[in-house]
Amino acid sequence: MKPLFSLDCPLACLAEPIGSAAVSIRDGETEGVLHLGDRDAAVLVVPEKETLLKAGEQLLAWKRPSVPDLVTLNEANTPSGLVTAHRLFSAFVTLAQNQSALLHTLLDTMSEAITIVDMHNVVHYWNKAAENIYEIDRAQVVGTPLDAHFDSESIRLLDALKQGTSVQRVYHIPRPDRHVLINAAPIRQEGDIIGAISIEQDITELVRLNEELSHTTAHLHNLQQEMSRFQAADDPFFTIKGHSAAIQSAIQAARKVAQTDATVLIYGESGVGKELFAQAIHQASRRREKPFIAINCGAIPAALFESELFGYQGGAFTGAEKKGKPGKLELAHGGTLFLDEIGELPLELQVKLLRALQERQFYRVGGTEPITVNTRIVAATNRQLEHMVAEGRFREDLYYRLNVFTLEIPPLRERREDIPELVQLFLHEYAIANDQPVPRITPDVMQALIDHTWPGNIRQLRNVIERLSILQEGGVILPEHLPSAIRSLTLAAPPAVPLTPPYAPVSQTSPAGYPFAPDSALSERERILAALDRTYGNKKAAADLLGISRGTLYNKMRKYGISHER
């Protein structure tokens, strides 16, 4: 097989058969004599398995003025073929032409902008994608210095040329209207830098969409803050529902730390309401009049995170507007920056975040002036950061910088007594949103909701209640309306306590307000105890289950000597 693109082909692919008598070779020598009729010629002796590249290097080392032919040796170390100098030179020319055609085809096929410069920063290749992204024709660029078209400060190829450094997927703004991810590296030949190459992926549209999303999210947070101030100026924690000991303990701890400027690290499973706690801490702090800015470390591409956090300096580039884009850290000056899913932050970005937190100042992307901020940090994660530190996936110094005050939010399965209250809250919420009466929920449905483990926590419960509100028939929510994962537990056991409105209608009630069958085996005291057990001691939920007011329940508990701490 003749060489097409590579110099790694064996020399034998170009050799013509030759008799051993036509060549005289001394053992161990790399030179020989080829007998051609009445004249002899010096030849270079090369193993037939030697590559074209190695054969070419041996020719370059030939010290005589004329270029010799090559004689190949087989494994038995006897002459097997002849490669004339002309034939070898023709092969090199063909290979160079093929490689040039391959390179041009490859560059123009790629969707990324590719630029190749020599050691003097003169452009040798500028593909079609580069023409489209930067709107500069190839004829105008090739053969000219790259800094004739771009400000030298915005050319990352210069770092590769002058310092020999490489970059991988670095966010870059070569022009004020272009955002790219750049890979750049020097081109080396025998250790010397002979040029550099850059491969740039256009992410301008992605940045634009991300900015629109950021603006919309910021607007939403502003509206939420205004609603919070209007609805509960005296209690920022009003949005966090539940009276269980677990959630109340978390709320009390959050109230105390809110009065300080300490950094808070919120732990909790997905859906427990970590951002609600972060917003409440901000609203209860001295920074309540300043911005609350949230950034999801797991939702933003790593390449864009630096510009999202620190912003970029538009005026640093040719033709840029004087104003750049401020980052989240700058926007949160004087207020609170909420770093959600901090455990998803890549290691290389953790270093930059740590430096900004330690020094309380940073540089915009493309900027040269430091920006000093006074921002409180509240971070949240559903990961075990201690384990990530031990595994080398989270920086220990950043962990201790964030872990000043730890706040753990209990999952819903550890506060089941709050489920009846949350269910009624969500039912009312969706009834108002859909302009319909609040549906009733049957006892077995309520029991199934209490018994479920809720891996998605309150977010999952809210979604299930929305589904039930949609599927309810005649104002009643039945077991068949439940998702299959929850429905399987609905009839696992009969309810321990008969339920009454608002959960289900009853045919016969006692003067106290809850149902009594004529031959009921349960006394009133036993029914109250069963209701308290079933609601994990939640008095309001137990009163609802029994169909009486909370005050009546307390009177009954005193009457029968039932402890309030149950």
XYZ file of C-alpha atoms in Angstrom:
566
model
C 0.000 0.000 0.000
C 1.485 3.314 -1.075
C 1.573 6.188 1.420
C -1.432 8.505 1.299
C -1.264 10.843 4.310
C 1.341 9.501 6.726
C 5.133 9.299 6.817
C 4.804 6.246 9.038
C 4.491 3.883 6.046
C 7.384 1.410 5.695
C 9.988 2.172 3.050
C 9.275 -1.179 1.393
C 6.020 0.248 -0.055
C 8.136 2.285 -2.526
C 10.863 -0.276 -3.285
C 11.374 -2.006 -6.620
C 12.862 -5.546 -6.660
C 16.619 -5.785 -6.920
C 19.025 -8.683 -7.067
C 21.507 -9.099 -4.249
C 24.392 -9.371 -6.743
C 23.810 -5.790 -7.890
C 24.761 -4.372 -4.468
C 27.939 -4.601 -2.441
C 27.478 -4.018 1.289
C 29.920 -4.434 4.122
C 28.573 -5.925 7.311
C 27.371 -3.308 9.773
C 27.707 -0.431 7.272
C 24.871 1.979 6.314
C 26.461 2.693 2.926
C 26.886 0.397 -0.037
C 27.722 0.364 -3.747
C 25.146 -0.211 -6.458
C 26.571 -1.732 -9.665
C 24.807 -0.293 -12.729
C 26.325 -1.654 -15.897
C 29.705 -0.030 -16.332
C 29.428 2.384 -13.392
C 29.035 2.187 -9.647
C 27.032 4.498 -7.372
C 27.011 4.994 -3.617
C 23.700 4.068 -1.969
C 22.186 4.391 1.511
C 21.283 1.055 3.101
C 18.008 1.088 5.108
C 15.924 -1.744 6.636
C 12.775 -2.281 4.581
C 10.595 -1.856 7.724
C 12.018 1.629 8.340
C 9.415 4.403 7.976
C 9.593 7.088 5.337
C 10.135 9.624 8.103
C 13.227 7.829 9.434
C 14.564 7.282 5.913
C 14.165 11.003 5.218
C 16.068 11.854 8.403
C 18.928 9.578 7.307
C 19.037 11.318 3.933
C 19.284 14.688 5.686
C 22.302 13.358 7.567
C 24.019 12.334 4.277
C 27.158 14.469 4.015
C 27.909 14.118 0.279
C 26.706 16.664 -2.317
C 24.618 14.206 -4.381
C 21.440 12.605 -2.996
C 21.830 8.805 -3.002
C 19.330 6.104 -3.866
C 18.207 3.782 -1.079
C 18.596 0.023 -0.921
C 16.295 -1.861 1.472
C 17.359 -4.857 3.520
C 15.029 -7.673 4.490
C 15.016 -9.552 7.806
C 17.841 -11.769 6.543
C 19.898 -8.589 6.102
C 20.168 -9.060 2.342
C 19.207 -6.465 -0.321
C 15.516 -6.717 -1.244
C 14.642 -3.532 -3.097
C 15.690 -0.203 -4.539
C 14.118 3.215 -3.882
C 15.541 5.902 -6.118
C 16.021 9.383 -4.717
C 13.597 10.728 -7.331
C 10.940 8.185 -6.336
C 11.351 9.011 -2.662
C 11.215 12.762 -3.318
C 8.055 12.279 -5.409
C 6.498 10.347 -2.531
C 7.306 13.181 -0.102
C 5.770 15.758 -2.447
C 2.621 13.666 -2.886
C 2.341 13.181 0.852
C 2.716 16.926 1.450
C 0.004 17.659 -1.121
C -2.312 15.035 0.392
C -1.730 16.314 3.913
C -2.405 19.862 2.802
C -5.686 18.797 1.166
C -6.597 16.791 4.270
C -5.814 19.725 6.567
C -7.897 22.171 4.532
C -10.807 19.722 4.385
C -10.582 19.022 8.108
C -10.446 22.685 9.078
C -13.353 23.690 6.838
C -15.463 20.756 8.022
C -15.210 21.713 11.698
C -17.847 23.965 13.220
C -15.309 25.658 15.524
C -13.230 28.646 14.442
C -9.636 27.503 13.883
C -6.659 29.824 13.623
C -3.048 28.732 13.022
C -0.224 31.255 13.251
C 3.530 31.024 12.872
C 6.087 32.074 15.475
C 5.696 35.713 14.355
C 1.899 35.632 14.909
C 1.228 35.666 11.151
C -1.922 33.766 10.207
C -1.450 30.695 7.995
C -4.886 29.075 8.394
C -8.292 30.679 8.930
C -11.181 28.299 8.331
C -14.762 28.920 7.197
C -16.145 28.818 10.723
C -13.746 31.614 11.679
C -14.986 33.616 8.683
C -18.590 33.163 9.811
C -18.018 33.853 13.508
C -15.823 36.931 13.103
C -17.158 38.067 9.698
C -13.666 38.466 8.244
C -12.788 36.857 4.903
C -9.941 34.402 4.783
C -8.149 36.440 2.111
C -8.017 39.427 4.468
C -6.498 37.457 7.334
C -4.119 34.830 5.913
C -0.610 36.228 5.585
C -1.241 39.109 8.018
C -0.479 39.421 11.746
C -3.416 38.371 13.915
C -3.140 41.507 16.041
C -3.971 43.537 12.941
C -7.557 42.299 13.353
C -7.847 41.842 17.135
C -6.575 43.799 20.088
C -3.400 42.105 21.283
C -4.759 41.868 24.848
C -7.619 39.682 23.602
C -5.455 37.163 21.696
C -4.873 34.047 23.791
C -2.596 32.638 21.065
C 0.069 35.107 22.166
C 0.359 33.273 25.496
C 0.944 30.044 23.593
C 3.578 31.671 21.366
C 5.479 33.632 24.004
C 5.093 31.424 27.076
C 4.385 28.017 25.552
C 1.266 27.585 27.688
C -1.897 25.715 26.692
C -5.484 26.419 27.707
C -8.516 24.130 27.620
C -12.119 25.360 27.325
C -11.415 28.816 28.717
C -14.182 31.397 28.514
C -12.941 34.254 26.354
C -14.244 37.470 24.789
C -12.080 38.244 21.732
C -14.572 40.927 20.677
C -17.311 42.673 22.658
C -20.022 40.954 20.611
C -18.460 37.482 20.643
C -18.189 34.960 23.463
C -16.178 31.788 22.872
C -14.695 28.768 24.602
C -11.095 28.599 23.496
C -8.536 25.806 23.328
C -5.064 27.100 22.466
C -1.663 25.424 22.356
C 1.816 26.023 20.945
C 2.986 23.986 17.961
C 6.386 22.472 18.746
C 8.989 20.890 16.501
C 11.864 19.186 18.300
C 11.148 21.289 21.395
C 11.066 24.636 19.569
C 7.850 26.621 19.197
C 7.170 27.135 15.496
C 3.604 28.420 15.793
C 0.337 28.108 17.685
C -3.225 26.935 17.094
C -6.522 28.006 18.624
C -9.892 26.258 18.403
C -12.807 28.486 19.427
C -16.423 27.423 19.991
C -18.949 30.215 19.569
C -21.200 30.414 22.657
C -22.509 33.934 22.063
C -26.108 32.746 21.791
C -25.740 30.623 24.914
C -24.430 33.625 26.843
C -27.309 35.771 25.596
C -29.897 33.205 26.661
C -28.153 32.763 29.999
C -28.255 36.528 30.586
C -31.965 36.614 29.762
C -32.544 33.774 32.198
C -30.497 35.566 34.832
C -32.468 38.778 34.382
C -35.760 36.898 34.579
C -34.634 34.992 37.655
C -33.441 38.193 39.315
C -36.773 39.837 38.539
C -38.583 36.852 40.043
C -36.475 37.042 43.179
C -37.210 40.759 43.451
C -40.936 40.067 43.205
C -40.621 37.351 45.839
C -38.772 39.726 48.120
C -41.451 42.394 47.662
C -44.134 39.824 48.443
C -42.234 38.711 51.512
C -41.960 42.284 52.792
C -45.651 42.904 52.164
C -46.972 39.660 53.615
C -44.782 39.156 56.630
C -42.542 42.091 57.395
C -42.336 40.972 61.021
C -41.546 37.314 60.322
C -39.385 36.467 57.315
C -39.706 32.766 58.188
C -43.475 32.721 57.602
C -43.004 30.902 54.267
C -41.491 27.907 56.075
C -44.447 25.820 57.208
C -44.588 23.178 59.909
C -44.795 22.908 63.682
C -42.732 19.761 64.224
C -39.828 19.925 66.620
C -37.333 19.198 63.806
C -38.353 22.102 61.567
C -38.863 24.498 64.457
C -35.354 23.739 65.700
C -33.937 24.570 62.264
C -35.970 27.794 62.121
C -34.777 28.921 65.547
C -31.147 28.280 64.593
C -31.642 30.217 61.346
C -33.206 33.149 63.242
C -30.131 33.403 65.470
C -27.531 33.261 62.700
C -29.542 35.742 60.600
C -28.662 38.490 63.086
C -24.968 38.088 62.260
C -22.873 38.285 59.094
C -21.543 34.744 59.528
C -21.228 32.556 56.447
C -23.918 29.858 56.490
C -23.716 26.389 54.944
C -27.173 24.824 54.576
C -27.362 21.044 54.349
C -30.475 19.271 53.155
C -31.870 16.838 50.627
C -33.313 18.061 47.357
C -36.703 19.663 47.833
C -36.529 20.451 51.574
C -36.587 24.238 51.025
C -32.928 25.296 51.334
C -33.467 28.432 49.255
C -36.486 29.401 51.400
C -34.212 29.311 54.432
C -31.546 31.334 52.612
C -34.087 34.012 51.652
C -35.511 34.091 55.176
C -32.023 34.494 56.671
C -31.426 37.433 54.337
C -34.782 39.051 55.129
C -34.163 38.671 58.860
C -30.667 40.162 58.649
C -29.380 43.714 58.696
C -28.841 43.387 54.953
C -32.571 43.008 54.183
C -32.696 46.268 52.210
C -29.841 45.135 49.958
C -30.053 42.543 47.131
C -30.457 38.810 47.574
C -28.727 37.194 44.592
C -28.935 33.461 43.926
C -26.690 31.414 41.636
C -27.047 27.690 41.012
C -23.550 26.238 40.802
C -24.839 23.050 39.196
C -27.038 24.629 36.510
C -24.488 26.972 34.887
C -21.889 25.505 32.487
C -18.455 25.513 34.075
C -17.061 27.665 31.269
C -19.644 30.387 31.970
C -19.508 30.272 35.756
C -16.548 32.642 36.036
C -18.272 35.365 34.009
C -21.538 34.768 35.905
C -19.832 35.151 39.264
C -17.334 37.903 38.451
C -18.797 39.510 35.290
C -16.779 40.733 32.346
C -15.261 44.052 31.385
C -16.628 45.098 27.982
C -14.365 48.130 27.694
C -11.245 45.982 27.789
C -11.683 44.932 24.143
C -11.599 46.722 20.825
C -14.908 48.373 20.030
C -16.460 47.363 23.327
C -18.943 49.528 25.148
C -17.718 51.256 28.261
C -20.006 49.228 30.477
C -19.469 45.521 30.912
C -21.609 42.954 32.653
C -21.437 42.886 36.457
C -21.218 39.455 38.047
C -23.433 38.023 40.770
C -20.820 38.777 43.431
C -20.799 42.420 42.428
C -24.590 42.633 42.202
C -24.891 41.242 45.733
C -22.672 43.973 47.211
C -24.007 44.887 50.627
C -26.491 42.022 50.510
C -26.429 38.235 50.343
C -25.094 35.862 47.667
C -26.748 32.435 47.742
C -24.567 29.695 46.227
C -26.925 26.789 45.659
C -25.549 23.292 44.961
C -22.045 24.398 45.949
C -20.935 20.758 45.873
C -21.309 20.742 42.060
C -18.672 23.456 41.580
C -15.612 22.150 39.641
C -12.264 22.184 41.458
C -10.685 24.793 39.184
C -13.525 27.221 39.946
C -13.372 26.499 43.671
C -9.904 28.078 43.694
C -11.185 31.318 42.159
C -14.177 31.451 44.492
C -11.958 30.884 47.533
C -9.629 33.685 46.506
C -12.551 36.102 46.087
C -13.976 35.147 49.485
C -10.627 35.497 51.233
C -9.598 38.803 49.684
C -13.135 40.230 49.337
C -12.111 41.514 45.924
C -11.896 40.136 42.409
C -11.345 41.040 38.767
C -13.920 40.931 36.032
C -13.091 38.693 33.076
C -10.942 40.881 30.845
C -10.687 43.544 33.563
C -7.562 44.986 35.175
C -9.051 46.910 38.103
C -9.898 45.037 41.327
C -13.471 45.295 42.592
C -14.010 45.211 46.354
C -17.311 43.906 47.703
C -18.972 43.399 51.067
C -21.192 40.386 50.452
C -22.540 37.782 52.840
C -22.280 34.204 51.589
C -24.967 31.603 52.165
C -24.236 28.256 50.492
C -26.362 25.138 50.194
C -25.742 21.539 49.196
C -27.304 18.101 49.279
C -23.851 16.503 49.153
C -21.682 15.376 52.062
C -18.853 17.868 51.604
C -16.714 16.167 54.262
C -16.635 13.016 52.150
C -15.898 15.043 49.016
C -12.972 16.719 50.801
C -11.610 13.309 51.834
C -11.941 12.086 48.222
C -10.210 15.176 46.825
C -13.333 16.431 45.011
C -13.807 19.532 47.151
C -11.114 21.858 48.437
C -10.562 21.617 52.171
C -9.745 25.323 52.551
C -12.942 26.349 50.750
C -14.946 23.907 52.881
C -13.718 25.509 56.104
C -14.270 28.971 54.668
C -17.931 28.125 53.980
C -18.572 25.937 57.009
C -18.698 28.720 59.622
C -22.271 27.949 60.652
C -23.960 24.724 59.576
C -27.735 24.584 59.262
C -29.324 21.189 58.640
C -32.849 21.072 57.179
C -34.716 17.880 58.088
C -36.250 15.789 55.283
C -40.025 15.443 55.167
C -39.931 11.808 56.322
C -38.466 13.016 59.637
C -41.307 15.499 60.178
C -44.350 13.491 59.092
C -46.542 15.304 61.614
C -46.291 18.375 59.346
C -47.744 16.545 56.333
C -51.465 17.162 57.121
C -50.779 20.881 57.554
C -48.768 21.045 54.326
C -51.437 19.079 52.438
C -54.173 21.504 53.498
C -51.933 24.478 52.692
C -51.244 23.231 49.158
C -54.898 22.277 48.590
C -55.945 25.831 49.454
C -53.160 27.265 47.306
C -54.193 25.361 44.173
C -57.889 25.936 44.844
C -57.285 29.679 44.804
C -55.051 29.434 41.720
C -57.697 27.398 39.836
C -60.677 29.370 41.210
C -62.408 26.298 42.591
C -63.546 25.062 46.026
C -61.040 23.324 48.271
C -61.482 19.572 47.676
C -61.964 17.107 50.500
C -59.440 14.341 50.986
C -60.490 10.864 52.135
C -58.926 9.213 55.205
C -57.093 6.503 53.288
C -55.552 9.075 50.953
C -54.326 11.148 53.887
C -52.907 8.033 55.527
C -51.095 7.087 52.311
C -49.566 10.576 52.141
C -48.403 10.353 55.757
C -46.923 6.879 55.264
C -44.998 7.727 52.084
C -41.219 8.284 52.409
C -41.130 11.372 50.104
C -37.634 11.134 48.598
C -38.339 14.434 46.808
C -39.491 16.029 50.068
C -41.776 19.089 50.068
C -41.265 19.750 46.370
C -42.535 16.254 45.586
C -45.463 16.628 48.019
C -46.464 19.903 46.377
C -46.403 18.280 42.940
C -48.538 15.355 44.145
C -51.110 17.713 45.687
C -51.284 19.662 42.434
C -51.967 16.387 40.616
C -54.666 15.446 43.127
C -56.274 18.886 42.772
C -56.487 18.356 39.021
C -57.799 14.773 39.177
C -60.330 15.255 42.031
C -63.925 14.430 41.171
C -66.927 16.137 42.718
C -64.753 17.930 45.234
C -63.350 14.677 46.689
C -59.837 13.215 46.343
C -59.905 9.416 46.194
C -57.181 6.738 46.371
C -57.344 6.122 42.626
C -56.176 9.693 42.085
C -52.849 8.967 43.819
C -49.681 8.166 41.831
C -49.068 4.418 41.630
C -45.975 4.627 43.870
C -48.103 6.008 46.702
C -51.346 4.195 45.878
C -49.812 0.794 46.688
C -49.704 1.762 50.377
C -53.200 3.230 50.527
C -55.083 0.096 51.611
C -52.220 -1.690 53.318
C -54.012 -1.389 56.693
C -57.345 0.042 57.863
C -57.125 3.491 59.422
C -56.632 3.416 63.165
C -58.886 6.434 63.710
C -62.130 7.195 61.838
C -61.814 10.557 60.042
C -64.311 13.339 59.654
C -64.591 16.531 57.565
C -62.777 18.208 56.017
C -61.283 14.845 54.972
C -64.434 12.730 54.529
C -68.158 12.850 55.325
C -69.485 10.724 58.177
C -72.958 9.324 58.733
C -73.033 9.488 62.502
C -71.222 11.779 64.907
C -71.039 12.103 68.617
C -71.776 15.315 70.503
C -68.037 15.864 70.614
C -67.915 16.045 66.835
C -66.115 12.820 65.831
C -67.761 9.558 64.790
C -68.760 6.866 67.220
C -70.087 3.514 66.095
C -72.775 2.083 68.454
C -70.553 -0.891 69.272
C -67.174 0.871 69.075
C -64.466 -0.910 70.986
C -62.455 2.326 71.388
C -63.139 4.726 74.214
C -62.869 8.481 73.703
C -59.488 8.527 75.427
C -58.203 5.693 73.218
C -59.368 7.529 70.088
C -57.525 10.671 71.116
C -54.372 8.655 71.837
C -54.664 6.906 68.459
C -55.065 10.237 66.658
C -52.003 11.668 68.399
C -49.974 8.583 67.528
C -51.081 8.707 63.936
C -50.073 12.381 63.556
C -46.813 11.939 65.486
C -48.019 14.227 68.280
C -49.126 17.134 66.069
C -52.075 18.567 68.030
C -53.591 20.551 65.160
C -53.419 17.565 62.805
C -54.878 15.261 65.486
C -57.736 17.695 66.114
C -58.447 17.804 62.372
C -58.484 14.014 62.208
C -60.903 13.857 65.134
C -63.119 16.626 63.749
C -62.794 18.892 66.765
C -61.067 22.180 67.477
C -57.593 22.308 68.913
C -58.956 23.931 72.098
C -61.445 21.071 72.546
C -58.610 18.575 72.024
C -56.543 20.218 74.758
C -59.527 20.139 77.137
C -60.036 16.436 76.417
C -56.331 15.741 76.920
C -56.408 17.454 80.325
C -59.585 15.556 81.214
C -57.988 12.175 80.447
C -54.526 13.053 81.743
C -52.835 12.846 78.322
C -49.405 14.507 78.227
C -48.889 17.549 75.958
C -45.423 16.253 75.076
C -46.690 13.215 73.184
